[in-house]
Amino acid sequence: EPEVTQTPSHQVTQMGQEVILRCVPISNHLYFYWYRQILGQKVEFLVSFYNNEISEKSEIFDDQFSVERPDGSNFTLKIRSTKLEDSAMYFCASSEGHGVWQFFGPGTRLTVL
Amino acid sequence: KQEVTQIPAALSVPEGENLVLNCSFTDSAIYNLQWFRQDPGKGLTSLLLIQSSQREQTSGRLNASLDKSSGRSTLYIAASQPGDSATYLCAVGAKAAGNKLTFGGGTRVLVKP
């Protein structure tokens, strides 16, 4: 069964460093998302992406964040200069269309020291 | 701004009992509602999706209802098993272009053998 994959599963970085989180969405899906979950808190929406552009972004998704679909299979989230408060589990999701199932990857746990 | 609440935050039942998990949301102008299961330290597994025009959806022992006008959804799990122990999240899909999901805080379920 097709699934969303994410790498790495765990990333440890120093404050101020750049990180890139990678996702491979399900192959025929057209809509892509990033969410995050700080330990003990709700899952929060970061950004949605369709047709090679951002559809919507949250207040969290400031200039330090960017997304890219560099080829036909990968979808990446870049954090330019990480802060302690960026420590969280980051989930990638994809969907076939608008308003249908969103399928989530296993997540990347980001720890900023 | 959409707010999603899940009560109770935790629930413990003996094996075989039926589970009733509640989700409420403040803005009834939704596109859909999705229920997820999350195991500790893991990703989100999609369980059921209800479109805004539907009243309920069923999959095996799971049944989810939606009352959009009152801003409520209920997930029923029949004849609970220890393997059902997990956190259950509901998420409301927005009508806006990004179709972002707004999550509740989850109900942590423990089914005792």
CSV table of N, CA and C in Angstrom, one decimal, chain B residues 4-45:
chain,number,residue,atom,x,y,z
B,4,VAL,N,-10.9,23.3,17.9
B,4,VAL,CA,-11.3,21.9,18.0
B,4,VAL,C,-11.0,21.4,19.4
B,5,THR,N,-12.0,20.8,20.1
B,5,THR,CA,-11.8,20.3,21.4
B,5,THR,C,-12.2,18.9,21.5
B,6,GLN,N,-11.5,18.1,22.2
B,6,GLN,CA,-11.8,16.7,22.5
B,6,GLN,C,-11.9,16.4,24.0
B,7,ILE,N,-13.0,15.9,24.3
B,7,ILE,CA,-13.3,15.6,25.7
B,7,ILE,C,-13.8,14.1,25.8
B,8,PRO,N,-13.3,13.2,26.7
B,8,PRO,CA,-12.3,13.6,27.7
B,8,PRO,C,-10.9,13.5,27.1
B,9,ALA,N,-9.9,14.0,27.9
B,9,ALA,CA,-8.5,13.9,27.4
B,9,ALA,C,-8.0,12.5,27.5
B,10,ALA,N,-8.5,11.7,28.5
B,10,ALA,CA,-8.1,10.4,28.6
B,10,ALA,C,-9.3,9.5,29.1
B,11,LEU,N,-9.2,8.2,28.7
B,11,LEU,CA,-10.3,7.3,28.9
B,11,LEU,C,-9.7,5.9,29.1
B,12,SER,N,-10.2,5.2,30.2
B,12,SER,CA,-9.7,3.9,30.4
B,12,SER,C,-11.0,3.0,30.5
B,13,VAL,N,-11.0,1.9,29.8
B,13,VAL,CA,-12.1,1.0,29.7
B,13,VAL,C,-11.7,-0.5,29.8
B,14,PRO,N,-12.5,-1.4,30.3
B,14,PRO,CA,-12.1,-2.8,30.2
B,14,PRO,C,-12.4,-3.3,28.8
B,15,GLU,N,-11.6,-4.3,28.4
B,15,GLU,CA,-11.8,-4.9,27.1
B,15,GLU,C,-13.2,-5.4,26.8
B,16,GLY,N,-13.7,-5.1,25.6
B,16,GLY,CA,-15.0,-5.5,25.3
B,16,GLY,C,-16.0,-4.4,25.4
B,17,GLU,N,-15.7,-3.4,26.1
B,17,GLU,CA,-16.6,-2.3,26.2
B,17,GLU,C,-16.6,-1.4,25.0
B,18,ASN,N,-17.7,-0.7,24.7
B,18,ASN,CA,-17.7,0.2,23.5
B,18,ASN,C,-17.1,1.5,23.9
B,19,LEU,N,-16.4,2.2,23.0
B,19,LEU,CA,-15.8,3.4,23.3
B,19,LEU,C,-16.5,4.5,22.6
B,20,VAL,N,-16.7,5.7,23.2
B,20,VAL,CA,-17.3,6.8,22.7
B,20,VAL,C,-16.4,8.0,22.8
B,21,LEU,N,-15.9,8.6,21.7
B,21,LEU,CA,-15.0,9.7,21.8
B,21,LEU,C,-15.6,10.9,21.1
B,22,ASN,N,-15.5,12.0,21.8
B,22,ASN,CA,-16.2,13.2,21.4
B,22,ASN,C,-15.3,14.3,20.8
B,23,CYS,N,-15.7,15.0,19.8
B,23,CYS,CA,-15.0,16.1,19.2
B,23,CYS,C,-16.0,17.2,18.9
B,24,SER,N,-15.6,18.4,19.3
B,24,SER,CA,-16.4,19.6,19.0
B,24,SER,C,-15.6,20.7,18.3
B,25,PHE,N,-16.3,21.4,17.5
B,25,PHE,CA,-15.6,22.5,16.8
B,25,PHE,C,-16.4,23.7,16.7
B,26,THR,N,-15.8,24.9,16.7
B,26,THR,CA,-16.5,26.2,16.8
B,26,THR,C,-17.1,26.7,15.6
B,27,ASP,N,-16.5,26.5,14.4
B,27,ASP,CA,-17.0,27.0,13.2
B,27,ASP,C,-17.6,25.9,12.3
B,28,SER,N,-18.8,26.0,12.0
B,28,SER,CA,-19.5,24.9,11.3
B,28,SER,C,-19.3,24.9,9.8
B,29,ALA,N,-18.6,25.9,9.3
B,29,ALA,CA,-18.3,26.0,7.9
B,29,ALA,C,-17.1,25.2,7.5
B,30,ILE,N,-17.3,23.9,7.7
B,30,ILE,CA,-16.1,22.9,7.4
B,30,ILE,C,-16.3,22.2,6.1
B,31,TYR,N,-15.2,21.7,5.6
B,31,TYR,CA,-15.2,20.9,4.4
B,31,TYR,C,-15.4,19.4,4.7
B,32,ASN,N,-14.7,19.0,5.7
B,32,ASN,CA,-14.7,17.6,6.1
B,32,ASN,C,-14.2,17.5,7.5
B,33,LEU,N,-14.3,16.2,8.0
B,33,LEU,CA,-13.7,16.0,9.4
B,33,LEU,C,-13.0,14.6,9.3
B,34,GLN,N,-11.8,14.5,9.8
B,34,GLN,CA,-11.1,13.3,9.7
B,34,GLN,C,-10.7,12.8,11.1
B,35,TRP,N,-10.8,11.5,11.3
B,35,TRP,CA,-10.3,10.9,12.6
B,35,TRP,C,-9.0,10.2,12.3
B,36,PHE,N,-8.1,10.3,13.3
B,36,PHE,CA,-6.8,9.7,13.2
B,36,PHE,C,-6.5,8.9,14.5
B,37,ARG,N,-5.6,8.0,14.3
B,37,ARG,CA,-5.1,7.3,15.5
B,37,ARG,C,-3.6,7.6,15.6
B,38,GLN,N,-3.1,7.8,16.8
B,38,GLN,CA,-1.6,8.1,16.9
B,38,GLN,C,-1.1,7.2,18.1
B,39,ASP,N,-0.2,6.4,17.8
B,39,ASP,CA,0.5,5.6,18.8
B,39,ASP,C,1.7,6.4,19.3
B,40,PRO,N,2.1,6.1,20.5
B,40,PRO,CA,3.2,6.9,21.1
B,40,PRO,C,4.4,7.1,20.3
B,41,GLY,N,4.8,8.3,20.0
B,41,GLY,CA,6.0,8.6,19.2
B,41,GLY,C,5.9,8.2,17.8
B,42,LYS,N,4.7,8.0,17.3
B,42,LYS,CA,4.5,7.6,15.9
B,42,LYS,C,3.7,8.6,15.1
B,43,GLY,N,3.5,8.3,13.8
B,43,GLY,CA,2.8,9.2,13.0
B,43,GLY,C,1.3,9.0,13.2
B,44,LEU,N,0.5,9.6,12.3
B,44,LEU,CA,-0.9,9.6,12.3
B,44,LEU,C,-1.5,8.7,11.3
B,45,THR,N,-2.3,7.8,11.8
B,45,THR,CA,-3.0,6.8,10.9
B,45,THR,C,-4.4,7.3,10.6
